[in-house]
Short mmCIF file of C-alpha atoms and ligand atoms in Angstrom, two decimals:
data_model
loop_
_atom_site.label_atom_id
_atom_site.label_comp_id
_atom_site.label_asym_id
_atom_site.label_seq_id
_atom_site.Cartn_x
_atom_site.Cartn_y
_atom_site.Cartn_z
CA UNK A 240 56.54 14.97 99.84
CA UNK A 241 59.57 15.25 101.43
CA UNK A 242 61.81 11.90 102.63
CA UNK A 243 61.37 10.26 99.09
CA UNK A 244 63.93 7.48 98.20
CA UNK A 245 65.09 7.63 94.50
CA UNK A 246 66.61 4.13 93.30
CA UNK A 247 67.43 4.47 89.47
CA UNK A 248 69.63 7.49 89.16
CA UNK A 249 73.14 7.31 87.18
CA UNK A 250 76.77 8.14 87.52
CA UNK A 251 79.30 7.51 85.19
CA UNK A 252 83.68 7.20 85.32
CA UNK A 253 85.75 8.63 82.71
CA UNK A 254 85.99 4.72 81.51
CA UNK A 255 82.02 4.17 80.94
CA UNK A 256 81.32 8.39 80.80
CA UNK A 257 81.70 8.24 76.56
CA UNK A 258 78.61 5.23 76.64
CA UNK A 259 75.76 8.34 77.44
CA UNK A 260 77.06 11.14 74.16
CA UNK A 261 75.10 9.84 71.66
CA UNK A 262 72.59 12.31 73.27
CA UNK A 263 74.08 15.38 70.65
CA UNK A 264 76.25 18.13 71.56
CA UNK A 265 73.44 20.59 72.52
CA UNK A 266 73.51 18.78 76.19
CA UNK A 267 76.45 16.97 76.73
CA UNK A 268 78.71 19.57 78.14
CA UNK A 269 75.96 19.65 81.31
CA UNK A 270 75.07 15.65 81.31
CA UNK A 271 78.58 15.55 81.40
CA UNK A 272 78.75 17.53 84.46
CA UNK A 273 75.43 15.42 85.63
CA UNK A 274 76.91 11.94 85.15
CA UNK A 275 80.39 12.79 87.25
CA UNK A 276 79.35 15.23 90.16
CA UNK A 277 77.66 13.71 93.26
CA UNK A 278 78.41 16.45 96.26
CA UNK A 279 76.99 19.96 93.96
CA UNK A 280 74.46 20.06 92.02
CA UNK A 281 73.31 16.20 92.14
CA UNK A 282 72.42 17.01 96.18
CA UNK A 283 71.07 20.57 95.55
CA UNK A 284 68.40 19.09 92.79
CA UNK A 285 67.70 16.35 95.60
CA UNK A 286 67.10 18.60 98.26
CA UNK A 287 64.96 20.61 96.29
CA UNK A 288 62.79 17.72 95.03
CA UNK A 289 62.42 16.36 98.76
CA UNK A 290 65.01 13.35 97.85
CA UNK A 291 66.59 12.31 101.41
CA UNK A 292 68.14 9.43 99.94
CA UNK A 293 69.57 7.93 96.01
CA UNK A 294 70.56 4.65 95.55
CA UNK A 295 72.98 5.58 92.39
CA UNK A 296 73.92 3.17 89.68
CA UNK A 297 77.01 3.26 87.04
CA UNK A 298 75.23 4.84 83.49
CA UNK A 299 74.59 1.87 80.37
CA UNK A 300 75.17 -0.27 78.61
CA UNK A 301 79.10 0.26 80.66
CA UNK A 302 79.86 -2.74 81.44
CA UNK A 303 77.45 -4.75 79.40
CA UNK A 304 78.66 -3.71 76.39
CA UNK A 305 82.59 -5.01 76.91
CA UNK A 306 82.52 -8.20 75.61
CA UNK A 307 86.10 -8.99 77.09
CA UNK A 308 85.16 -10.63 80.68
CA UNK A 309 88.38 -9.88 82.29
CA UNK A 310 87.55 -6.17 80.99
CA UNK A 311 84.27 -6.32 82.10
CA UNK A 312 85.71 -7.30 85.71
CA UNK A 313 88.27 -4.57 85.71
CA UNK A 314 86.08 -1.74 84.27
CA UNK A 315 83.05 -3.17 87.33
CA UNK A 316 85.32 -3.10 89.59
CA UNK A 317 87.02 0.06 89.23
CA UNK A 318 83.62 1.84 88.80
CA UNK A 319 82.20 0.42 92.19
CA UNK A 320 85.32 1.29 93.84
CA UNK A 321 84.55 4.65 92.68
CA UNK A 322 80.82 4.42 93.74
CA UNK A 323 81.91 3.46 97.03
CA UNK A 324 84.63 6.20 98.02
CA UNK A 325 82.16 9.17 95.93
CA UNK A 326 79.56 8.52 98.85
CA UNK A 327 81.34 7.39 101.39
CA UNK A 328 81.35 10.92 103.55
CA UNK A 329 77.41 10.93 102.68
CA UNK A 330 75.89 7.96 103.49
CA UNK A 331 72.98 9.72 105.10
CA UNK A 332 72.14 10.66 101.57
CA UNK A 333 73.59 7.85 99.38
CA UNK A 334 73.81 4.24 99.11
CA UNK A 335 75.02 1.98 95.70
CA UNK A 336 74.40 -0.87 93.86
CA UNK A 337 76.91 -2.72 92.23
CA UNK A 338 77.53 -3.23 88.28
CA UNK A 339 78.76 -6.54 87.41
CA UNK A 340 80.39 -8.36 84.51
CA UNK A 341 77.75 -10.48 83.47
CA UNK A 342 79.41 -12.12 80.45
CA UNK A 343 81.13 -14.22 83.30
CA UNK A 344 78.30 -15.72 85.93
CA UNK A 345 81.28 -16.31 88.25
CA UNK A 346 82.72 -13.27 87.93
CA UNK A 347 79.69 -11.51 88.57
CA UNK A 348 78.90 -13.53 91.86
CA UNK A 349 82.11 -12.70 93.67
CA UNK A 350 81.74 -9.02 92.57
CA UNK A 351 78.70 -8.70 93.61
CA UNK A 352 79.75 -10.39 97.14
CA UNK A 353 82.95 -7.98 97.27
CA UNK A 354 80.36 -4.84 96.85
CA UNK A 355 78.12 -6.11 99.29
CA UNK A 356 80.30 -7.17 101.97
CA UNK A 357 83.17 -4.78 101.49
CA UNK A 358 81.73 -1.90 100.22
CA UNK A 359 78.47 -1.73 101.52
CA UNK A 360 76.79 -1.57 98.42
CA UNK A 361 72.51 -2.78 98.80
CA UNK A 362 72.39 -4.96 95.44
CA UNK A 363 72.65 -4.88 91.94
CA UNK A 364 71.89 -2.80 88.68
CA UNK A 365 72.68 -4.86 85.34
CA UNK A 366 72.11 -3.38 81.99
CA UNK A 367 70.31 -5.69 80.10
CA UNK A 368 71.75 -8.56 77.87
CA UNK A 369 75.61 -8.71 77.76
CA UNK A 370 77.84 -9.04 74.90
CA UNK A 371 79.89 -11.80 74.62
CA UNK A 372 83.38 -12.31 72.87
CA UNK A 373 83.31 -14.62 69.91
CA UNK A 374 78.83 -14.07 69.96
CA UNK A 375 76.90 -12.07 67.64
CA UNK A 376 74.07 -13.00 69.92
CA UNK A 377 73.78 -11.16 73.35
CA UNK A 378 73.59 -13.31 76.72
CA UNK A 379 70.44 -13.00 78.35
CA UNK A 380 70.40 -14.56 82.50
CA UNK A 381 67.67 -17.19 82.68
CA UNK A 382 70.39 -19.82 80.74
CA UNK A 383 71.38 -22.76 83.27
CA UNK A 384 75.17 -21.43 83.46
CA UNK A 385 73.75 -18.53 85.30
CA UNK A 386 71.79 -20.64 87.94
CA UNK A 387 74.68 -20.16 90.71
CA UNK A 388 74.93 -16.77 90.71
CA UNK A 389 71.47 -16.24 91.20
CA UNK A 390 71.97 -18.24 94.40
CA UNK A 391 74.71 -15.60 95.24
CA UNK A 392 71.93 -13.36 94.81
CA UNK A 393 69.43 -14.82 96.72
CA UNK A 394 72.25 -16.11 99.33
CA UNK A 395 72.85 -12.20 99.84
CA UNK A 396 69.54 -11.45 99.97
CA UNK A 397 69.64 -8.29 97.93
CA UNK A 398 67.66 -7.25 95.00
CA UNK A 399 68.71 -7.52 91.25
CA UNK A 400 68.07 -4.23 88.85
CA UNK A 401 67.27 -5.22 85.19
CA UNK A 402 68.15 -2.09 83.59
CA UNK A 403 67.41 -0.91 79.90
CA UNK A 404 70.85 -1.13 77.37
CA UNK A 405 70.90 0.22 73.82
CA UNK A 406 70.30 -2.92 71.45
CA UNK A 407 73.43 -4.73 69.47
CA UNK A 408 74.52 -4.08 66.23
CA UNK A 409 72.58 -7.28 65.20
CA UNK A 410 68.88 -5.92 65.83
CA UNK A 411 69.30 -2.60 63.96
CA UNK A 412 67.89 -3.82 61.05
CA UNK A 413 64.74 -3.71 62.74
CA UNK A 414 64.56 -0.27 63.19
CA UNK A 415 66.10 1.00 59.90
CA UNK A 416 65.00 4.52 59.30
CA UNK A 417 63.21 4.61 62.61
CA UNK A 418 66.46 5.21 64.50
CA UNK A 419 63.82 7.86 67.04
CA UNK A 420 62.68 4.54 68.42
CA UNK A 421 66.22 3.34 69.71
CA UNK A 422 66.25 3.83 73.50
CA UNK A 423 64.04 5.34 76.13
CA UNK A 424 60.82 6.11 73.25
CA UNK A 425 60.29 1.73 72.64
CA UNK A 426 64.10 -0.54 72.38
CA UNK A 427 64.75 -0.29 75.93
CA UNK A 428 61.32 -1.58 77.05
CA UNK A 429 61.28 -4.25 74.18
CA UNK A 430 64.34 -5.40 75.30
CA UNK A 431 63.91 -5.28 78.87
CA UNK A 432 60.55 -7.13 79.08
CA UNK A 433 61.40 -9.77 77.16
CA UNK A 434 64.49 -10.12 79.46
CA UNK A 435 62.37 -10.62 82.51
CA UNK A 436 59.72 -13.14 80.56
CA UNK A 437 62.64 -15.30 80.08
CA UNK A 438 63.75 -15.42 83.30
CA UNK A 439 60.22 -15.82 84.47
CA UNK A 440 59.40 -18.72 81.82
CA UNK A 441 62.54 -20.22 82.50
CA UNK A 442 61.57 -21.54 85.95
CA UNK A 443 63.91 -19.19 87.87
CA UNK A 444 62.06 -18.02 90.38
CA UNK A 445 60.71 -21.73 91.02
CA UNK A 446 64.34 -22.76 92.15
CA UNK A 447 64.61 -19.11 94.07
CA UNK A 448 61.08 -18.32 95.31
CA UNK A 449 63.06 -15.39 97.30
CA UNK A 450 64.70 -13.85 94.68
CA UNK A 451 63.67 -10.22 93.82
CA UNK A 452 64.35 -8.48 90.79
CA UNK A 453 63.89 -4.45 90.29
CA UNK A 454 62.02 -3.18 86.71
CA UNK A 455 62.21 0.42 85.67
CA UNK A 456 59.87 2.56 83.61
CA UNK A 457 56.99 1.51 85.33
CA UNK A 458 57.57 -2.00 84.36
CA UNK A 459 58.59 -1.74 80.97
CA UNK A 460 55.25 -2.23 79.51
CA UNK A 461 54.28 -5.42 81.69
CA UNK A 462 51.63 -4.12 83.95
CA UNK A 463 49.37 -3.79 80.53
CA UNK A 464 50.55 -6.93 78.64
CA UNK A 465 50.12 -9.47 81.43
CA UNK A 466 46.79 -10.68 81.83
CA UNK A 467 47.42 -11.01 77.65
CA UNK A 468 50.47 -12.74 78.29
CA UNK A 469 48.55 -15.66 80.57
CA UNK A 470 45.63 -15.58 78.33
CA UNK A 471 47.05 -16.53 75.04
CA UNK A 472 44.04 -17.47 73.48
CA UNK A 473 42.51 -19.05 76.51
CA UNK A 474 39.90 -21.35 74.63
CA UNK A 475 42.18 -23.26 72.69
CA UNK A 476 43.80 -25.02 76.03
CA UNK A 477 47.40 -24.00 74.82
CA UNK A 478 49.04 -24.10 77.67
CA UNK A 479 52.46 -22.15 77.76
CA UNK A 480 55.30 -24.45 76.50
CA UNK A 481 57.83 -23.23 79.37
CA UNK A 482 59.55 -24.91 82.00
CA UNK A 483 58.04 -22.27 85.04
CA UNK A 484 55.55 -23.91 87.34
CA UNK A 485 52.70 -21.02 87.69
CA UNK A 486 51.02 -18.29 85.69
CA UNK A 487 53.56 -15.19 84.65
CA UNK A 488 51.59 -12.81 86.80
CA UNK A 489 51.68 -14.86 89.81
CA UNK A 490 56.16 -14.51 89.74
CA UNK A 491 55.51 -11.05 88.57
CA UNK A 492 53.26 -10.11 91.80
CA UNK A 493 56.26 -12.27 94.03
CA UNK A 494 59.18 -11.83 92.63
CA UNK A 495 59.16 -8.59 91.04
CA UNK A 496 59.18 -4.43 91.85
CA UNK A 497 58.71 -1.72 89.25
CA UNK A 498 59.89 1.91 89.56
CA UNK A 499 58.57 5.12 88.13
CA UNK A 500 61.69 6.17 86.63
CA UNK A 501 61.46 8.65 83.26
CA UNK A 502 57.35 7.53 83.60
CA UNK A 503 55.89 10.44 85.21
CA UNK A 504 51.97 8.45 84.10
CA UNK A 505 49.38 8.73 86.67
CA UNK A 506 47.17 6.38 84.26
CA UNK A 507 50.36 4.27 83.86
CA UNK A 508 51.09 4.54 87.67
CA UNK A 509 47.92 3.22 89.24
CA UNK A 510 47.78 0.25 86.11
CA UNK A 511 51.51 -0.30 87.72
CA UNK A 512 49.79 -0.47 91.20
CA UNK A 513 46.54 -2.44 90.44
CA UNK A 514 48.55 -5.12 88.47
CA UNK A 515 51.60 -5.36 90.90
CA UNK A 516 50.24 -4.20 94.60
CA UNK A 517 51.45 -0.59 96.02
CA UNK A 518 53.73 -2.37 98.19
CA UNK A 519 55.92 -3.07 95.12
CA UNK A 520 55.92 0.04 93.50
CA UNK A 521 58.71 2.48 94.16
CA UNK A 522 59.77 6.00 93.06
CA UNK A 523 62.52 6.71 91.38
CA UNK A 524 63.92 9.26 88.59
CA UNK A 525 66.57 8.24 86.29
CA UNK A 526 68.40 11.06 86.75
CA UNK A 527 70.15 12.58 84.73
CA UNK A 528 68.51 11.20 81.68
CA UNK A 529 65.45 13.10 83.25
CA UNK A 530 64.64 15.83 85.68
CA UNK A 531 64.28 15.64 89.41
CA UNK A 532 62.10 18.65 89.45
CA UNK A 533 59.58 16.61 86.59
CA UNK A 534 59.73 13.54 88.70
CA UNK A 535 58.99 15.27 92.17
CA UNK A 536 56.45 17.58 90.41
CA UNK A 537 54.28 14.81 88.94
CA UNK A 538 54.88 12.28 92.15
CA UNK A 539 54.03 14.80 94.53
CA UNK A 540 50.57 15.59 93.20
CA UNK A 541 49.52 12.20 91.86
CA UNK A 542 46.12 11.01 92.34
CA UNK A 543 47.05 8.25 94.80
CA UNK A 544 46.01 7.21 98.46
CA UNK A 545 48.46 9.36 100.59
CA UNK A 546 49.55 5.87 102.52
CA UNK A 547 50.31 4.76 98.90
CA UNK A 548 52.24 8.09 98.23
CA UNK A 549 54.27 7.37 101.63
CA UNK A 550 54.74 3.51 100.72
CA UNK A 551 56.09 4.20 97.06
CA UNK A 552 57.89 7.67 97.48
CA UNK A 553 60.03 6.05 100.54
CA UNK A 554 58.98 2.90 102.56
CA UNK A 555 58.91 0.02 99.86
CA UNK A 556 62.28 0.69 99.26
CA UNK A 557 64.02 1.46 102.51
CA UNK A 558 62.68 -1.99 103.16
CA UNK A 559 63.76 -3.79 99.98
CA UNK A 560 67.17 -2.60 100.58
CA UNK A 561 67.16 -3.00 104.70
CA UNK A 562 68.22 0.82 104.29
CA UNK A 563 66.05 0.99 107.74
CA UNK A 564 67.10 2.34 111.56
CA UNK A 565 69.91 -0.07 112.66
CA UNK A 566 70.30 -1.49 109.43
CA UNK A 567 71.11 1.78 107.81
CA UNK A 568 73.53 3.69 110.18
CA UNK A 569 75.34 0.33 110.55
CA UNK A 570 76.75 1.23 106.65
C1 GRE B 6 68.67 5.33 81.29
O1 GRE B 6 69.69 5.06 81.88
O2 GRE B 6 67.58 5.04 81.76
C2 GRE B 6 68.74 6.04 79.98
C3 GRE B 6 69.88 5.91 79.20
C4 GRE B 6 69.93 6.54 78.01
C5 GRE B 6 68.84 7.28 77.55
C6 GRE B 6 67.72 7.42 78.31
C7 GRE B 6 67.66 6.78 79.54
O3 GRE B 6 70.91 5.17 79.65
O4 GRE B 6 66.54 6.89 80.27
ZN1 ZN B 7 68.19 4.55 83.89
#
């Protein structure tokens, strides 16, 4: 298929670049290379893989993992600046989202406002929890202090990015001697559901019915869990203790979008699309933790409905991020 939109695909700065090594030595010299070059070989793999357009996004944890605010704001702000002026001569093939420093919800808003008034920039990619000076324990987003920036968000109207981070110092324990499952193989999905199950139990999307937040990996695991998640045990009346209104899956099929990046399922694909609608599915990569060429492969020949292959390869997302017609050569 040519025309596809990719949306979670990575760039780093020479600030945030040392964050993606732990990978070994045997690749780093060409992720490297990946993470830092946009106009070579980053277009060539797209044009081969029939990718008109990426949405790119700084690399992680970046800015989630300074636990300094003001840092946090410098090091953002720098690497959207950077965003910005990388694609600026190609923004028939490339459009940004913003990273923000999280530890500070105010912080956060007004960068998020600078990237999308100033720079152009279509919404948001966070990674995960933040750090937090004087914390061992990580910041998640559904607390009350971060209640105004989601209406910054939803004031916007752009979508939010919940992106996997590598876990703190503090949850290691967990996985001593199993360090294989740290990352892409089970943390990040661990991590990141639970992430979105507290903002969805917290009553979020109750005081911001528009607001619209963006899950990789197919969902990190949620399209399975969540008829188990409302069913808890269904003849014992227990209903869930949280302060939301409605049933999880009922925010997750309004307020939510999942992306197949580094998930090239077809079984875990059309669960993804039965649980969540096609119209809030969307391709993506995760380049250049994996392979355009896998990606493309896989997408390409899925067993889907051709409108389906059309709606998630490209449409769903030009229209979450109004990267349509007028809308999109008025960048
Ligand atoms: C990602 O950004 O999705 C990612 C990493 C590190 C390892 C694998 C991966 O940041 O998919
Ligand atoms: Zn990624």
């Amino acid at each position: 298929m040519q025309g596809k939109v990719t949306l979670e695909d990575h760039f780093a700065t020479e600030a945030t670049l040392g964050d993606s090594q732990p990978f070994g030595a045997h690749v780093w010299p060409e992720l490297r290379y990946r993470l830092l070059d946009f106009h070579d070989q980053r277009l060539r793999l797209m044009d081969a893989a029939g990718v008109e357009i990426m949405i790119a996004s700084l690399n992680a944890p970046a800015i989630q993992g300074i636990a300094n605010s003001q840092r946090a704001a410098e090091v953002a702000r720098a690497a959207n600046d950077i965003l910005a002026e990388q694609i600026a001569s190609r923004r028939d093939r490339f459009a940004a989202v913003a990273a923000l420093p999280m530890q500070d919800p105010e912080l956060a808003a007004r960068e998020l406002q600078r990237c999308v008034r100033d720079l152009g920039m279509c919404g948001a990619l966070v990674n995960g929890y933040s750090q937090v000076e004087g914390s061992n324990v990580p910041i998640h987003y559904d607390v009350t202090q971060y209640r105004s920036f989601w209406r910054t968000v939803c004031d916007l109207d752009v979508p939010f990015y919940l992106h996997p981070r590598p876990p703190v110092p503090g949850t290691l324990p967990l996985y001593e001697g199993h360090s294989w499952l740290l990352g892409p193989t089970w943390s990040f999905a661990g991590d990141t559901s639970l992430h979105a199950l507290r903002l969805i139990g917290s009553g979020l999307f109750d005081e911001y019915p528009r607001l619209q937040i963006i899950l990789g990996h197919l969902g990190e695991g949620l399209p399975f869990f969540i008829w188990r998640i409302d069913n808890r045990n269904n003849w014992m009346k227990a209903a869930h203790k949280y302060a939301a209104r409605k049933r999880v899956v009922d925010y997750f099929r309004s307020n939510f979008h999942l992306t197949t990046s580094g998930h090239f399922s077809t079984p875990a694909l059309v669960n993804a699309i039965t649980e969540i609608g096609p119209e809030r599915v969307m391709f993506s990569v995760d380049y250049p933790f994996e392979d355009f060429s896998d990606a493309a492969e896989w997408f390409d020949n899925a067993q889907i409905s051709e409108a389906d292959r059309l709606a998630i390869g490209r449409t769903n997302a030009l229209k979450l991020f109004k990267l349509g017609g007028d809308d999109r050569s008025a960048l």
